[in-house]
Coordinates of C-alpha atoms and ligand atoms in Angstrom, one line a residue:
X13 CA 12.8 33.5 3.1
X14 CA 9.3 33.7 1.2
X15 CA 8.7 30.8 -0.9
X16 CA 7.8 31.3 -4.4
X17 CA 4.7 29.3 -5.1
X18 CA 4.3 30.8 -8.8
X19 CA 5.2 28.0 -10.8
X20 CA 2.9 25.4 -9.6
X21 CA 0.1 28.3 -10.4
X22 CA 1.5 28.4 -13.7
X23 CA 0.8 24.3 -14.0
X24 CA -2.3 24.4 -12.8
X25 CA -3.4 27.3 -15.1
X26 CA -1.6 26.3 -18.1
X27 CA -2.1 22.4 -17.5
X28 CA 1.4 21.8 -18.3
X29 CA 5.0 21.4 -16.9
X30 CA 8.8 21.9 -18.2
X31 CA 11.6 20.3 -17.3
X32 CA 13.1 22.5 -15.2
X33 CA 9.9 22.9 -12.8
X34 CA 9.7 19.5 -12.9
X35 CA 13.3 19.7 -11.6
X36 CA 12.6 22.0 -8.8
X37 CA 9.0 20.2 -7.3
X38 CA 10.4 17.0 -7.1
X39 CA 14.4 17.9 -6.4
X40 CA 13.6 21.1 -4.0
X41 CA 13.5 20.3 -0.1
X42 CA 11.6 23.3 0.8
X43 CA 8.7 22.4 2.2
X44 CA 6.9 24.9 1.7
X45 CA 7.0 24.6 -1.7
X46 CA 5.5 20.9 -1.2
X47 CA 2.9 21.7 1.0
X48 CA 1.9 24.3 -1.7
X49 CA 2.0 21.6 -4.1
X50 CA -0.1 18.9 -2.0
X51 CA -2.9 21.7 -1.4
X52 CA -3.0 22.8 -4.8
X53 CA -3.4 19.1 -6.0
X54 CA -5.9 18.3 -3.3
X55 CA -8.2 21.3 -4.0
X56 CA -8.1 19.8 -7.4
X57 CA -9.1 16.5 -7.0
X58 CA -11.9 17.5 -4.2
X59 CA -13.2 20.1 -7.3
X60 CA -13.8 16.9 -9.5
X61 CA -14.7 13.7 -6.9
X62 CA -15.3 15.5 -3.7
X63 CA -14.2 13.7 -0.8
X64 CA -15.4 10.5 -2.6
X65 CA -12.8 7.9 -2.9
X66 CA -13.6 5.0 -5.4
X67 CA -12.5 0.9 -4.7
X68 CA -11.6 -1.5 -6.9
X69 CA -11.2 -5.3 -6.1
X70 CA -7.9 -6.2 -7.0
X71 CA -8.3 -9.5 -7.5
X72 CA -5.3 -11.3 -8.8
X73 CA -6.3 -14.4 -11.0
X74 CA -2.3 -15.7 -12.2
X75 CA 1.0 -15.0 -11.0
X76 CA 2.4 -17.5 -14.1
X77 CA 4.1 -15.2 -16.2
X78 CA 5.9 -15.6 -19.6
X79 CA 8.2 -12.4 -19.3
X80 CA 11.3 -12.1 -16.7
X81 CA 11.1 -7.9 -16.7
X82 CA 14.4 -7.3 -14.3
X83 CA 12.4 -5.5 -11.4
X84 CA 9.4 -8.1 -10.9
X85 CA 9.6 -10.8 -8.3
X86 CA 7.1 -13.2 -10.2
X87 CA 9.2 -12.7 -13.5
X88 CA 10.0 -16.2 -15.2
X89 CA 13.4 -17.0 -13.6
X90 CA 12.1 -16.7 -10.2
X91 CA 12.4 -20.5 -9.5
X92 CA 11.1 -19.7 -5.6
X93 CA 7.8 -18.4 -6.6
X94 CA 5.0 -20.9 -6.0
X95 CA 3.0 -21.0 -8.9
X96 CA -0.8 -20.7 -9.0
X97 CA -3.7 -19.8 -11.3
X98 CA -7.3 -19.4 -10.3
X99 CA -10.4 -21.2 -12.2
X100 CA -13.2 -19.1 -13.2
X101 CA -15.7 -20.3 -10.0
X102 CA -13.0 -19.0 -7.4
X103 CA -12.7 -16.1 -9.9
X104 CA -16.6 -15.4 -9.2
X105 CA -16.5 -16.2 -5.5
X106 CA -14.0 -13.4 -5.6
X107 CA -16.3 -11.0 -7.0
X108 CA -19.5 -12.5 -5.1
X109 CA -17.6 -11.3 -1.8
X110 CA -16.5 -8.4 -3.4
X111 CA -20.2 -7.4 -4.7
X112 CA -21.1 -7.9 -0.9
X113 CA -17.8 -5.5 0.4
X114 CA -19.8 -3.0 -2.2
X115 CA -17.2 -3.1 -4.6
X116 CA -18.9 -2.5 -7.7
X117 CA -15.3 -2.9 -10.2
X118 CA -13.2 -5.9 -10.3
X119 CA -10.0 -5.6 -11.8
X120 CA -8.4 -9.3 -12.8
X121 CA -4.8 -8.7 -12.6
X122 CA -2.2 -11.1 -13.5
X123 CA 0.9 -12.5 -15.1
X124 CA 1.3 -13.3 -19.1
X125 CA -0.3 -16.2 -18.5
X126 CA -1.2 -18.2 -22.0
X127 CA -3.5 -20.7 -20.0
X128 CA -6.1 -17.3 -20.6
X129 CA -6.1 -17.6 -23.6
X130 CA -9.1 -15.3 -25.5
X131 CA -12.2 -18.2 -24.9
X132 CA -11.7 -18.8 -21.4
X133 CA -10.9 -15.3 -20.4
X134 CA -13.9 -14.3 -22.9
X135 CA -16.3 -16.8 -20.8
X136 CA -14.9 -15.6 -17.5
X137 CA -15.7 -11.8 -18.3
X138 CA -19.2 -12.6 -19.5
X139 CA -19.6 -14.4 -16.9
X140 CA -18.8 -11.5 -14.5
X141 CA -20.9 -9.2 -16.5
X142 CA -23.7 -11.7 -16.6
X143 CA -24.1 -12.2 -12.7
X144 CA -23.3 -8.2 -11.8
X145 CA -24.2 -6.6 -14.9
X146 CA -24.0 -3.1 -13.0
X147 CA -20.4 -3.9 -11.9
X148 CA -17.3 -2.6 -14.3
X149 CA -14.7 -5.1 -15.0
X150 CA -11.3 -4.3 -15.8
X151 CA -8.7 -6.7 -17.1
X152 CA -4.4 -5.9 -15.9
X153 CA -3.2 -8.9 -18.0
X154 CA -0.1 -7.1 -19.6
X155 CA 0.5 -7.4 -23.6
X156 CA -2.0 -9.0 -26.0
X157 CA -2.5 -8.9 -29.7
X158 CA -5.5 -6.3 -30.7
X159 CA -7.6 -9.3 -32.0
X160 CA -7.4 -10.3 -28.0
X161 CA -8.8 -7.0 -26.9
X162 CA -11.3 -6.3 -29.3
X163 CA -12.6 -9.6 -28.0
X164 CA -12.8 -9.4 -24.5
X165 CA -14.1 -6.2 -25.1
X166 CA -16.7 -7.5 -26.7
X167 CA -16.8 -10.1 -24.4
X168 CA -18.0 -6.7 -21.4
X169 CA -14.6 -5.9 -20.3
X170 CA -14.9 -1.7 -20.0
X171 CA -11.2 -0.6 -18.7
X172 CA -7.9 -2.6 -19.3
X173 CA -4.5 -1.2 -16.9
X174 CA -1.3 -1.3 -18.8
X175 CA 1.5 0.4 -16.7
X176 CA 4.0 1.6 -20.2
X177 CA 6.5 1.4 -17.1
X178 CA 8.7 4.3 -18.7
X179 CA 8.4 6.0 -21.6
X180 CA 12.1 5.8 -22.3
X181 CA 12.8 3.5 -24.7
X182 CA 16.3 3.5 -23.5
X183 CA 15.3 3.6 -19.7
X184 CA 13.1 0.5 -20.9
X185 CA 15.6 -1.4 -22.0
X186 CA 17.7 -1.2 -18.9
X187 CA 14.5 -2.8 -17.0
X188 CA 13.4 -5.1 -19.4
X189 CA 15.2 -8.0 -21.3
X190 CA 15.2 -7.5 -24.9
X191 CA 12.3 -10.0 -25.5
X192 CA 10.4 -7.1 -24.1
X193 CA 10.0 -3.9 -27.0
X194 CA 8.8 -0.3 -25.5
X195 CA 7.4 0.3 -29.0
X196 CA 5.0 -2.7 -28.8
X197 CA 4.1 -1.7 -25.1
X198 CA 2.9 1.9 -26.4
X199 CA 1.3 0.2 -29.4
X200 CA -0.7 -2.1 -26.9
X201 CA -2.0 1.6 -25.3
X202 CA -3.3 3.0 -28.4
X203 CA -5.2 -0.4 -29.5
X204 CA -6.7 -0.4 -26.4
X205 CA -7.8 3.0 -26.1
X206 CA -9.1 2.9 -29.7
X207 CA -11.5 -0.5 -29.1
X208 CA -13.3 2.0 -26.9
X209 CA -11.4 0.8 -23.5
X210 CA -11.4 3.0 -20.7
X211 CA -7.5 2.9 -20.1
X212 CA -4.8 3.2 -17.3
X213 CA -0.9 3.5 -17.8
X214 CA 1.7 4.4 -15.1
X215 CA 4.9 3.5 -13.9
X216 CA 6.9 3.1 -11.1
X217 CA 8.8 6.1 -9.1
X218 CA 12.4 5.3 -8.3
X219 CA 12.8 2.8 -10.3
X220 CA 17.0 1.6 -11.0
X221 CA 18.4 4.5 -13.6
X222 CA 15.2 6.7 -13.8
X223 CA 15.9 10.2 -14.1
X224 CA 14.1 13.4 -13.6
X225 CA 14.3 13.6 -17.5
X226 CA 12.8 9.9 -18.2
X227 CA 9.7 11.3 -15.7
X228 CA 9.4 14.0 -18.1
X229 CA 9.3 11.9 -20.9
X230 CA 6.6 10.2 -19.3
X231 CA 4.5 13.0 -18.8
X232 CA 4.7 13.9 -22.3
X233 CA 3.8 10.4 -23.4
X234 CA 0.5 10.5 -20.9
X235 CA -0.2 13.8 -22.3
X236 CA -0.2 12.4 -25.8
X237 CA -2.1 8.8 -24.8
X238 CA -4.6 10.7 -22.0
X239 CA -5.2 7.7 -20.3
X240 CA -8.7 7.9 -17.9
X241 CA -6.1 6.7 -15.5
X242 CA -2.7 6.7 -13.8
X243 CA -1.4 4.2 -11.7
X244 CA 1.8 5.5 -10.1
X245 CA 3.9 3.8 -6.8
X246 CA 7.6 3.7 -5.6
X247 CA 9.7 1.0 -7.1
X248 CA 10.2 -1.8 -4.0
X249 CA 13.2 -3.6 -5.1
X250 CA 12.5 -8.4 -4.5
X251 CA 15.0 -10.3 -3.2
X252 CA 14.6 -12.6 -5.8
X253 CA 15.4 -10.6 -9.3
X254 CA 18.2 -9.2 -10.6
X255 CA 17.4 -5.6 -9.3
X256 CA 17.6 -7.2 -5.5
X257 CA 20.6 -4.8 -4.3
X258 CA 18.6 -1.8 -6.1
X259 CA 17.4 1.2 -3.8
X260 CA 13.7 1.6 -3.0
X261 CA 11.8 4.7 -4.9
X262 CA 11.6 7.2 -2.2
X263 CA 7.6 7.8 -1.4
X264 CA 7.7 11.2 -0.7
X265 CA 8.8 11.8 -4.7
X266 CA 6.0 9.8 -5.6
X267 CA 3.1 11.8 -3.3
X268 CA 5.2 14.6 -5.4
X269 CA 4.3 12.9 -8.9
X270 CA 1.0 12.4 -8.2
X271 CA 0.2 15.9 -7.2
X272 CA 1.8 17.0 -10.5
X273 CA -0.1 14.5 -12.5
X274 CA -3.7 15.1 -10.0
X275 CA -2.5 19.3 -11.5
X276 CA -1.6 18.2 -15.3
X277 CA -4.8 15.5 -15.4
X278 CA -7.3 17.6 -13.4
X279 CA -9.8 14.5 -14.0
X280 CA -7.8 11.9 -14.0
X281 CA -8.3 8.7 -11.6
X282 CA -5.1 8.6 -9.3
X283 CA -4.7 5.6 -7.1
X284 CA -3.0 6.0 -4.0
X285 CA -1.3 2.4 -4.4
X286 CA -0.7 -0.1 -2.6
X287 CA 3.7 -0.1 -3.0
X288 CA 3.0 3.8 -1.9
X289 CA 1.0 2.0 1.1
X290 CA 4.2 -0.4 1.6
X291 CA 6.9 2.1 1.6
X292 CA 5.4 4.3 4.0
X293 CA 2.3 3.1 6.7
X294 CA 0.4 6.1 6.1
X295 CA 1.0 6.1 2.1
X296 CA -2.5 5.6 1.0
X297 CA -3.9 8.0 3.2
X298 CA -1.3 10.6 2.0
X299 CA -1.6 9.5 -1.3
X300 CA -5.1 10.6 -1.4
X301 CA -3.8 14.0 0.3
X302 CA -1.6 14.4 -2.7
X303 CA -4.3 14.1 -5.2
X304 CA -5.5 11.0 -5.7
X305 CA -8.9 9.3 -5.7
X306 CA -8.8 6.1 -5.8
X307 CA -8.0 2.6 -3.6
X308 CA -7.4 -0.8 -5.0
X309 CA -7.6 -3.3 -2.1
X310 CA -6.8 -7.0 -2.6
X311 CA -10.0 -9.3 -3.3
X312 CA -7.9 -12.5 -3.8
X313 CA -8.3 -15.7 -2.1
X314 CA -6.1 -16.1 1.2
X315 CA -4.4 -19.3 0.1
X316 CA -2.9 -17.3 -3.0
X317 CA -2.2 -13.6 -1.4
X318 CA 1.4 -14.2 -0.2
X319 CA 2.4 -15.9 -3.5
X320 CA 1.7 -12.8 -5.8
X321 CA 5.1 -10.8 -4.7
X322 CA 5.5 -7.8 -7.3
X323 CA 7.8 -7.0 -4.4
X324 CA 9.5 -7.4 -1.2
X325 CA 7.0 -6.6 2.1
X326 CA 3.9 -5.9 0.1
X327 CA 1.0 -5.6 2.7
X328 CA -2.2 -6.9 3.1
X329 CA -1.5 -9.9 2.1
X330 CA -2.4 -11.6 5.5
X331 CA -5.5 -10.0 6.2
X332 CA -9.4 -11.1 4.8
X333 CA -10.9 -8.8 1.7
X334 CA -14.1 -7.9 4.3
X335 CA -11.0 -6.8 6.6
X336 CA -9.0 -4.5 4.2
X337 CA -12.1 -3.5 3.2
X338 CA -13.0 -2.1 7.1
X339 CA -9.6 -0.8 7.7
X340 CA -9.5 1.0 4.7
X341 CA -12.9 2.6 5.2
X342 CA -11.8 3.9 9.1
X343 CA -8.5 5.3 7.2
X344 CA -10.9 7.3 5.2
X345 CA -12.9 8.9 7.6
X346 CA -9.8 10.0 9.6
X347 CA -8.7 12.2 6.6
X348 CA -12.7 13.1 6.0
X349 CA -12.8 11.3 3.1
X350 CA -15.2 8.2 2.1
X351 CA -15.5 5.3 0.3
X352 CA -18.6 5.3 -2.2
X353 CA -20.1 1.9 -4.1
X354 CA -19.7 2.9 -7.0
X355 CA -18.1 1.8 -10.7
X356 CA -16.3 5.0 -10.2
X357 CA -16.1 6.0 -13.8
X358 CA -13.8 8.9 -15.0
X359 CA -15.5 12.3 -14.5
X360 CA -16.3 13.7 -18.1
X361 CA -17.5 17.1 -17.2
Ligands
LIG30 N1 8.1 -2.4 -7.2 C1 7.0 -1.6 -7.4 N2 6.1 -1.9 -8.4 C2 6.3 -3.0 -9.1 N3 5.6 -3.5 -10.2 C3 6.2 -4.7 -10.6 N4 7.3 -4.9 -9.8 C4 7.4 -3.9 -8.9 C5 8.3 -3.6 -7.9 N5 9.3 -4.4 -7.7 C6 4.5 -2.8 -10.8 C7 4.7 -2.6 -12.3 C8 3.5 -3.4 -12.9 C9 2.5 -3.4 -11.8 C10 1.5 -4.5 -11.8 O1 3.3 -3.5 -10.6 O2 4.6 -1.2 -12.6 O3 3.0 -2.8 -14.0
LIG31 FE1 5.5 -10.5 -15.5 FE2 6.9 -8.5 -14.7 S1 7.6 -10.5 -15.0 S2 4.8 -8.5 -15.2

């Protein structure tokens, strides 16, 4: 049997996907059909970035966090969660090291913690801009009024990473307590994007009750928001939260997702993530085959790695920023691809 390869020419042509090809590249086992996908998506990504991969430092400043959303192992009612916060000089000495690795974007990721409130986090950004004023800085700190963001923009910070999580609103609700409102999420994107951020949204493949129609509700919302990126990785259910007995997001849909979104957002930054690099060894390396262009390594102190559990297994999290930042490099080179210092800004043209 000859496969028929026409309809992931038709996406790539027409930048667009229905439902039911959506249905057939992520549901169909030939795998044909998927390697046709995972070259199409690759030639893609090597016309815009070449075989340059871009690094962020990941590094994560709180795992204090005022929500309890049903899938996330540092959620409020984790009682087993050690708690920690970093000041703004281990911040720094975060990003010294980092500066030295040749990272030349931090990302400050963290819980909704109200200890950052907008004058410290203000003073820690400029202070990050002042010392590596080529360096981009990116702020992951969930949900925050748009007086907050105009702020810390002001204040240097150039991206901000805001997974919507799933642009269901019903799908939302079923992982996230009611506290929680998709509409406010979504509202967060467009502020952001409008105060001149560079902006990334995503969500999780797998996750409990997601359908092949909720995905296709997120696509339409991404093609609405275009987002300069789009962090995607398998849902990896935590012991610890009510989701504990849930099934893990199968990787192989996710490289799937991303070479849809790599066709759909020809420009797009795609990280291959690091839950893709947990549910399967070789996930980042495959992830990048699939599409994307982009690695976000952990920059965070030792002392604090193990205690920032999004989820169960999560890797790196024994191993020395200067050493993730080697082993990452030698994965590169065996697919003949490279890791650049660079801010690794969106392509334009
Ligand atoms: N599995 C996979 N990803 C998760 N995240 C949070 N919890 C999990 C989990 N259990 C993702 C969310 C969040 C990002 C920081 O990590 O999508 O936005
Ligand atoms: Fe804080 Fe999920 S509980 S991001």
């Amino acid at each position: 049997m000859t496969t028929d390869t026409s309809l992931i020419d038709s996406i790539r042509t027409r930048r667009d996907i229905d439902a039911v090809q959506l249905h057939t590249l992520l549901e169909q086992a030939d795998e044909h059909l998927v390697a046709a996908l995972r070259c199409a998506a690759q030639e893609q990504a090597v016309a815009v970035y070449g075989h340059d991969i871009y690094v962020r430092g990941l590094i994560e400043i709180s795992n204090i966090c005022r929500n309890n959303c049903y899938y996330c192992g540092i959620r409020r009612d984790n009682r087993k969660v050690q708690r920690y916060r970093l000041d703004k000089e281990t911040i720094l000495a975060c990003c010294r090291t980092g500066y030295e690795l040749g990272f030349r974007t931090f990302v400050l990721q963290g819980g909704e913690d109200a200890y950052y409130d907008d004058s410290r986090l203000c003073d820690i950004v400029g202070s990050i801009k002042h010392h590596h004023p080529d360096c981009a800085v990116t702020l992951s700190l969930g949900e925050r009024s748009r007086e907050s963001y105009r702020l810390l923009r002001e204040a240097g910070a150039d991206r901000y990473l805001l997974r919507h999580e799933t642009a269901d609103d019903s799908h939302y609700r079923q992982l996230h307590p009611d506290e929680l409102s998709p509409v406010h999420r979504k509202e967060c994107l467009f502020n952001l994007k409008e105060l001149g951020y560079q902006v990334g949204a995503g969500f999780m493949v797998g996750s409990p009750h997601q359908t092949v129609d909720h995905l296709m509700s997120d696509i339409r919302f991404l093609q609405e928001l275009q987002p300069d990126m789009i962090g995607i990785g398998p849902f990896l259910s935590h012991s610890d939260t009510p989701f504990h007995d849930q099934p893990d997001g199968d990787s192989d849909r996710c490289l799937r997702m991303l070479a849809i979104l790599r066709l759909l957002f020809p420009k797009v930054l795609l990280p291959a993530t690091t839950a893709l690099g947990t549910a399967d060894p070789l996930g980042r390396e495959k992830g990048i085959l699939y599409g994307g262009n982009v690695l976000m390594p952990n920059l965070s102190p030792m002392a604090v790695r193990k205690k920032y559990m999004l989820y169960d297994n999560k890797i790196c999290t024994g191993d020395e920023a200067a050493e993730c930042r080697a082993c990452l490099s030698k994965r590169m080179e065996m697919i003949g691809y490279r890791i650049v210092v660079d801010r690794g800004d969106v392509k334009k043209i």
